[in-house]
Coordinates of N, CA and C in Angstrom, one line a residue:
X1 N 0.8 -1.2 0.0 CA 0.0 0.0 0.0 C 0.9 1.2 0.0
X2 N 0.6 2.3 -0.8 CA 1.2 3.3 -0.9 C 1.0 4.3 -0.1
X3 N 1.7 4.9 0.5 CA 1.9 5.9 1.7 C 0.7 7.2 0.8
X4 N -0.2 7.4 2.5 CA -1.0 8.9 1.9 C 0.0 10.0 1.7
X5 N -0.3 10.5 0.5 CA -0.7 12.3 -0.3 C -0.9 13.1 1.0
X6 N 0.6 13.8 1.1 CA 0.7 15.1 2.2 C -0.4 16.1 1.6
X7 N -0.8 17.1 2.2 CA -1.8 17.9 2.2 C -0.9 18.8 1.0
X8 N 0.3 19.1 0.7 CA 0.8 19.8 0.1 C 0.9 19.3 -1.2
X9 N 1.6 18.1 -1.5 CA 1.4 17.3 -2.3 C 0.0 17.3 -3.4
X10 N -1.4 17.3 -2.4 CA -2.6 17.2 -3.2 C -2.7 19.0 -3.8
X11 N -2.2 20.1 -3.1 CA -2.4 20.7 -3.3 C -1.5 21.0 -4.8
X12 N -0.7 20.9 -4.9 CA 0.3 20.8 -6.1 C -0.3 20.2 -6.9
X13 N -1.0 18.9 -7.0 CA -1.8 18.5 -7.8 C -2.8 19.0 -8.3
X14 N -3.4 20.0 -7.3 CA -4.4 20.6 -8.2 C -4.0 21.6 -9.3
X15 N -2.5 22.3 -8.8 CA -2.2 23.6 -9.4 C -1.5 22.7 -10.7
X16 N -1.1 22.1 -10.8 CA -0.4 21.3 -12.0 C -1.7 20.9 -12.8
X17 N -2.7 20.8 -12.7 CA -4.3 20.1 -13.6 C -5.1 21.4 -14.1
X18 N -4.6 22.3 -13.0 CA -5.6 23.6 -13.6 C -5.0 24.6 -13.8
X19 N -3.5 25.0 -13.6 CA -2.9 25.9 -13.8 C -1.9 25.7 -14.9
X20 N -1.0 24.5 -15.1 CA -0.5 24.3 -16.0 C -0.5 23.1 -17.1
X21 N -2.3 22.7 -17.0 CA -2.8 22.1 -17.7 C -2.3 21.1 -18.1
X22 N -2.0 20.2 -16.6 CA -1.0 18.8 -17.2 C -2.4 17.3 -17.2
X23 N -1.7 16.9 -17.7 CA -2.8 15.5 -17.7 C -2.6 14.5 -16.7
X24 N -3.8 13.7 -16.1 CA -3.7 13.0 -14.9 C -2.3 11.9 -15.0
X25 N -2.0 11.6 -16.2 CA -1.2 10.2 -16.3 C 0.9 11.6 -16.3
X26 N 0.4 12.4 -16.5 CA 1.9 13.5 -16.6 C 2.0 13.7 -15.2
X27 N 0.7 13.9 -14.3 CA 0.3 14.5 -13.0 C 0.8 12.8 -11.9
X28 N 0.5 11.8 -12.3 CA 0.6 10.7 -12.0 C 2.2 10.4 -12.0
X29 N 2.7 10.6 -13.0 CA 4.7 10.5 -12.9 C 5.5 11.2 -11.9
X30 N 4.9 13.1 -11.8 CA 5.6 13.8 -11.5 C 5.6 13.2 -9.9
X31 N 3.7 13.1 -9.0 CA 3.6 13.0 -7.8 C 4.6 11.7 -7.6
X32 N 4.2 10.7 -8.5 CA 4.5 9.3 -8.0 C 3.4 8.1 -7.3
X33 N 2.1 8.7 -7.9 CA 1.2 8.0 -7.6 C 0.3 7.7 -8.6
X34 N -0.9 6.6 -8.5 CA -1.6 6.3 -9.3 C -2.3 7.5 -10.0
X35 N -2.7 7.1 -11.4 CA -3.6 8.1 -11.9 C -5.2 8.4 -11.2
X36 N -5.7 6.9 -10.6 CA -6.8 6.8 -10.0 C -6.8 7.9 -8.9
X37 N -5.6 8.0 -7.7 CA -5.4 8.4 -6.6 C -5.6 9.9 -7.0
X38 N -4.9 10.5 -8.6 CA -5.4 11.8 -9.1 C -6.4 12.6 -9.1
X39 N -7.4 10.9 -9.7 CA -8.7 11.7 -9.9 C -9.5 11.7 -9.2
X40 N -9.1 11.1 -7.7 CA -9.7 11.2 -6.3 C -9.7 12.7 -5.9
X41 N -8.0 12.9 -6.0 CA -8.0 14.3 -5.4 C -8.6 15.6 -6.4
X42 N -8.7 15.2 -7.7 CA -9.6 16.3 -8.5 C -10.7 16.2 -7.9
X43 N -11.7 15.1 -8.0 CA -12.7 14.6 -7.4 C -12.6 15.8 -6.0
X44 N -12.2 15.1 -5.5 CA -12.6 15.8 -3.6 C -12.5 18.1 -4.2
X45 N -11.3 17.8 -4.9 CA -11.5 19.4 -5.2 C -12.6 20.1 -5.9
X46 N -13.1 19.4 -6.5 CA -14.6 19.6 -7.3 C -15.7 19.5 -6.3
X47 N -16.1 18.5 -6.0 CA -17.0 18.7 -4.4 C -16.8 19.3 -3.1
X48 N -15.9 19.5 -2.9 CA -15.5 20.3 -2.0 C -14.9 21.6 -1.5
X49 N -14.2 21.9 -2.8 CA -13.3 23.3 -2.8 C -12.0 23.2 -2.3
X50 N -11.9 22.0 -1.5 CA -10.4 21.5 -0.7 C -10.1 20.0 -1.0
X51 N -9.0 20.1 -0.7 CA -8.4 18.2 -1.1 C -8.3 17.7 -0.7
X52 N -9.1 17.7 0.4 CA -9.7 16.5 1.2 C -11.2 16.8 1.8
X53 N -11.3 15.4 2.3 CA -12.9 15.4 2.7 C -13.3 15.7 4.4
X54 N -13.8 17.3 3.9 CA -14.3 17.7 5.4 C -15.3 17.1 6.3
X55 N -15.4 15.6 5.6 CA -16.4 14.7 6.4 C -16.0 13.8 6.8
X56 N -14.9 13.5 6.6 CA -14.2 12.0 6.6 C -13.9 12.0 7.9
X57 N -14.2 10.7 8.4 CA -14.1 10.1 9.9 C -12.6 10.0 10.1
X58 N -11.7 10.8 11.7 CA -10.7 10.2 11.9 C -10.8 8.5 11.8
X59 N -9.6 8.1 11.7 CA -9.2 6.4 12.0 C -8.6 6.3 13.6
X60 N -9.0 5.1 13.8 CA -8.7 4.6 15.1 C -8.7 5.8 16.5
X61 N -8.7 5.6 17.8 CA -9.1 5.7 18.7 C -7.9 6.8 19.2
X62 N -8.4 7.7 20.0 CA -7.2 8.8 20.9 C -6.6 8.1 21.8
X63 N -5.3 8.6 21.6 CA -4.2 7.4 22.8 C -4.4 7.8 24.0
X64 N -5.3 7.0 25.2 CA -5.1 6.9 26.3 C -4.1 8.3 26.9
X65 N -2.9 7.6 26.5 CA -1.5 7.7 27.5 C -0.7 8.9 27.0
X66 N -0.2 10.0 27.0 CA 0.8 10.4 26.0 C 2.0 10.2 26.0
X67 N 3.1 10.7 25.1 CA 4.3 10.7 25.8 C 4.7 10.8 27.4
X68 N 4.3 12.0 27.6 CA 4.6 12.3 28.9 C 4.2 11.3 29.9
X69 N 3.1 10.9 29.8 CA 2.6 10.1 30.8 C 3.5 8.4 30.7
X70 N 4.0 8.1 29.2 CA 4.7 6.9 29.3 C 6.5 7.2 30.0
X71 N 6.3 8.5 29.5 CA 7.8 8.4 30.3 C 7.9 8.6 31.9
X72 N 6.8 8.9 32.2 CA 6.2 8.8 33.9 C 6.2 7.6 34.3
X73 N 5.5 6.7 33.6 CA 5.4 5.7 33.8 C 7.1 4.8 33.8
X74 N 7.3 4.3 33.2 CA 9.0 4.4 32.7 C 10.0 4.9 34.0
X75 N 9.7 6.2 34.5 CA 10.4 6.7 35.7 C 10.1 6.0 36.9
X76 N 8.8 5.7 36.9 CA 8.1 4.9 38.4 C 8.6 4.1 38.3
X77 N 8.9 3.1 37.5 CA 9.3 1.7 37.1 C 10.7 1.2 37.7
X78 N 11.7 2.3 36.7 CA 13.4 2.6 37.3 C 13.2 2.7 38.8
X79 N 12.6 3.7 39.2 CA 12.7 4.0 40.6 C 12.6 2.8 41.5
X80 N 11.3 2.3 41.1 CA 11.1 1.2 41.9 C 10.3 -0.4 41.0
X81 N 11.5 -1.3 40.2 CA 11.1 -2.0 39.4 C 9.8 -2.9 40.1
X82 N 9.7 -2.8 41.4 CA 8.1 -4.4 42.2 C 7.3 -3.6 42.1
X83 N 7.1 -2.7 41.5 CA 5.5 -1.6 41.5 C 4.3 -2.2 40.9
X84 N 3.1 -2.5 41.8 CA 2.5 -3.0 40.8 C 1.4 -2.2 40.2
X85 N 1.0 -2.5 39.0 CA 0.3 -1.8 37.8 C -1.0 -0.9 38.8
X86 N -1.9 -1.7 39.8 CA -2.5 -0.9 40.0 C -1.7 0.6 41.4
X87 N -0.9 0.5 41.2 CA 0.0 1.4 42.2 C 0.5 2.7 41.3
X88 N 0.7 2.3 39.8 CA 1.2 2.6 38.9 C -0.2 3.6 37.9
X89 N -1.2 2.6 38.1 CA -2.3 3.6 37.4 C -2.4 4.4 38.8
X90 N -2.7 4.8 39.9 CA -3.3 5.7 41.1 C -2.3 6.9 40.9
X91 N -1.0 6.6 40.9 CA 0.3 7.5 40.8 C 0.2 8.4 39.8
X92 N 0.1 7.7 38.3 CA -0.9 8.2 37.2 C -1.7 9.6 37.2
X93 N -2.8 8.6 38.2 CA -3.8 9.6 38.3 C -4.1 10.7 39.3
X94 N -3.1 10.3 40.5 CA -2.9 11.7 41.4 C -2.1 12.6 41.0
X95 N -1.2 12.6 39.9 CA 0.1 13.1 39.6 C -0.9 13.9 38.1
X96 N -0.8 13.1 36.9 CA -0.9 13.6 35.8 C -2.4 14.2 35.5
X97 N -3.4 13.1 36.5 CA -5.0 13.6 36.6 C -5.3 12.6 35.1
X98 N -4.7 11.8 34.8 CA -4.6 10.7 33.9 C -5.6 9.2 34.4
X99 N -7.1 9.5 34.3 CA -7.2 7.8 34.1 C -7.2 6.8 33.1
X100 N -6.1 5.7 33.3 CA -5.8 4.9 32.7 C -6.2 3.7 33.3
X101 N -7.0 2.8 32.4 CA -7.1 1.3 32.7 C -6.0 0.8 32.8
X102 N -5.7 -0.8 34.0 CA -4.7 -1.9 34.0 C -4.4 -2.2 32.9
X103 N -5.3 -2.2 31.8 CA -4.6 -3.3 30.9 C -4.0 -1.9 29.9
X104 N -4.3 -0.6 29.7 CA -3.8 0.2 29.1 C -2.6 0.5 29.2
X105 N -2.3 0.7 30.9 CA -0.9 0.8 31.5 C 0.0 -0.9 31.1
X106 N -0.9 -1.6 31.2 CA -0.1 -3.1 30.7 C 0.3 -3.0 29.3
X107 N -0.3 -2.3 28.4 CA -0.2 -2.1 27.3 C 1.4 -1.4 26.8
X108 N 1.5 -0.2 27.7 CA 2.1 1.0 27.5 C 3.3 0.2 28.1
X109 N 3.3 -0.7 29.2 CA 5.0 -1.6 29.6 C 5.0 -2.2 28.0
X110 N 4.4 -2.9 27.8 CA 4.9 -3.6 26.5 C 5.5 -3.0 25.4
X111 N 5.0 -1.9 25.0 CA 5.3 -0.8 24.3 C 6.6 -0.4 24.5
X112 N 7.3 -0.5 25.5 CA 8.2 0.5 26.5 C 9.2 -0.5 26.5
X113 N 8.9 -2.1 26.2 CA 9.3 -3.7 26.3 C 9.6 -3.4 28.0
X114 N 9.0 -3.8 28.7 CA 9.2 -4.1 29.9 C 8.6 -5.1 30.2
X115 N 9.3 -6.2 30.8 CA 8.4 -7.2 30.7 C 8.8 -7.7 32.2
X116 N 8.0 -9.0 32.6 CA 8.4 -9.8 33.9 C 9.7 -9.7 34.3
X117 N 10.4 -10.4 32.9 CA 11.9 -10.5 33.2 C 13.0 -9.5 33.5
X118 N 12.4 -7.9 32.5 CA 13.5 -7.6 32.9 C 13.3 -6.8 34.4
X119 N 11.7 -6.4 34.9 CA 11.3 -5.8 36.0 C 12.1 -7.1 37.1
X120 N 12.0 -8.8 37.0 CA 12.6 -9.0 38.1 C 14.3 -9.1 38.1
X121 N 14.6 -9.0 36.9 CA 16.3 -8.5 37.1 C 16.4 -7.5 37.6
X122 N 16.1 -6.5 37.6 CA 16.1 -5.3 38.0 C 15.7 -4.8 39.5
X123 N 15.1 -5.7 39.9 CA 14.7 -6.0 41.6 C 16.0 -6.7 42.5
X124 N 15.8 -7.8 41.6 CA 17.4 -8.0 42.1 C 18.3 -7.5 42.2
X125 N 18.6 -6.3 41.4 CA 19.9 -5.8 41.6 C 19.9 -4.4 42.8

């Protein structure tokens, strides 16, 4: 699958189709994408006035957690590797004003790769 068309990109596309009257398959070489993907973005500029669609549903879901909060998390951890998750969401949420479910924060170790192993090496030492 081919990486989405920067907002600048489509807009260049338009000015190359109407400004210096190139053809979708000339317009297709220069961007580096399909000619279909062209006449999407002519398409959306004709119904819309812009090159993209002021209707279109974001994809997938707002992250929980943000940076900040994973490197919070990450800090508690170093500090004190036996922490457990529900110790770790409360801390979360007195500190950052962040609620996060167990299995979110379970999520965000994995992410971070913290796992069993290296939290009990790290107790040990």
């Amino acid at each position: 699958m081919s990486p989405h068309l920067s907002p600048e990109l489509r807009e260049c596309i338009i000015y190359w189709r109407y400004e210096l009257n190139k053809t979708a398959l000339e317009i297709s070489v220069i961007a580096g994408c399909s000619e279909h993907t062209i006449y999407n973005v002519l398409q959306l500029h004709r119904e819309f006035g812009q090159v993209s669609n002021p209707y279109a549903c974001s994809k997938g879901r707002t992250q929980a957690l943000n940076m900040g909060d994973t490197s919070y998390i990450a800090s508690l951890i170093t500090a004190n590797p036996s922490i457990y998750l529900d110790e770790l969401q409360e801390k979360l949420m007195s500190v950052h004003g962040v609620e996060a479910s167990i299995s979110t924060i379970s999520h965000a170790l994995r992410h971070l790769a913290i796992s069993h192993k290296n939290v009990a090496v790290s107790a040990l030492e």
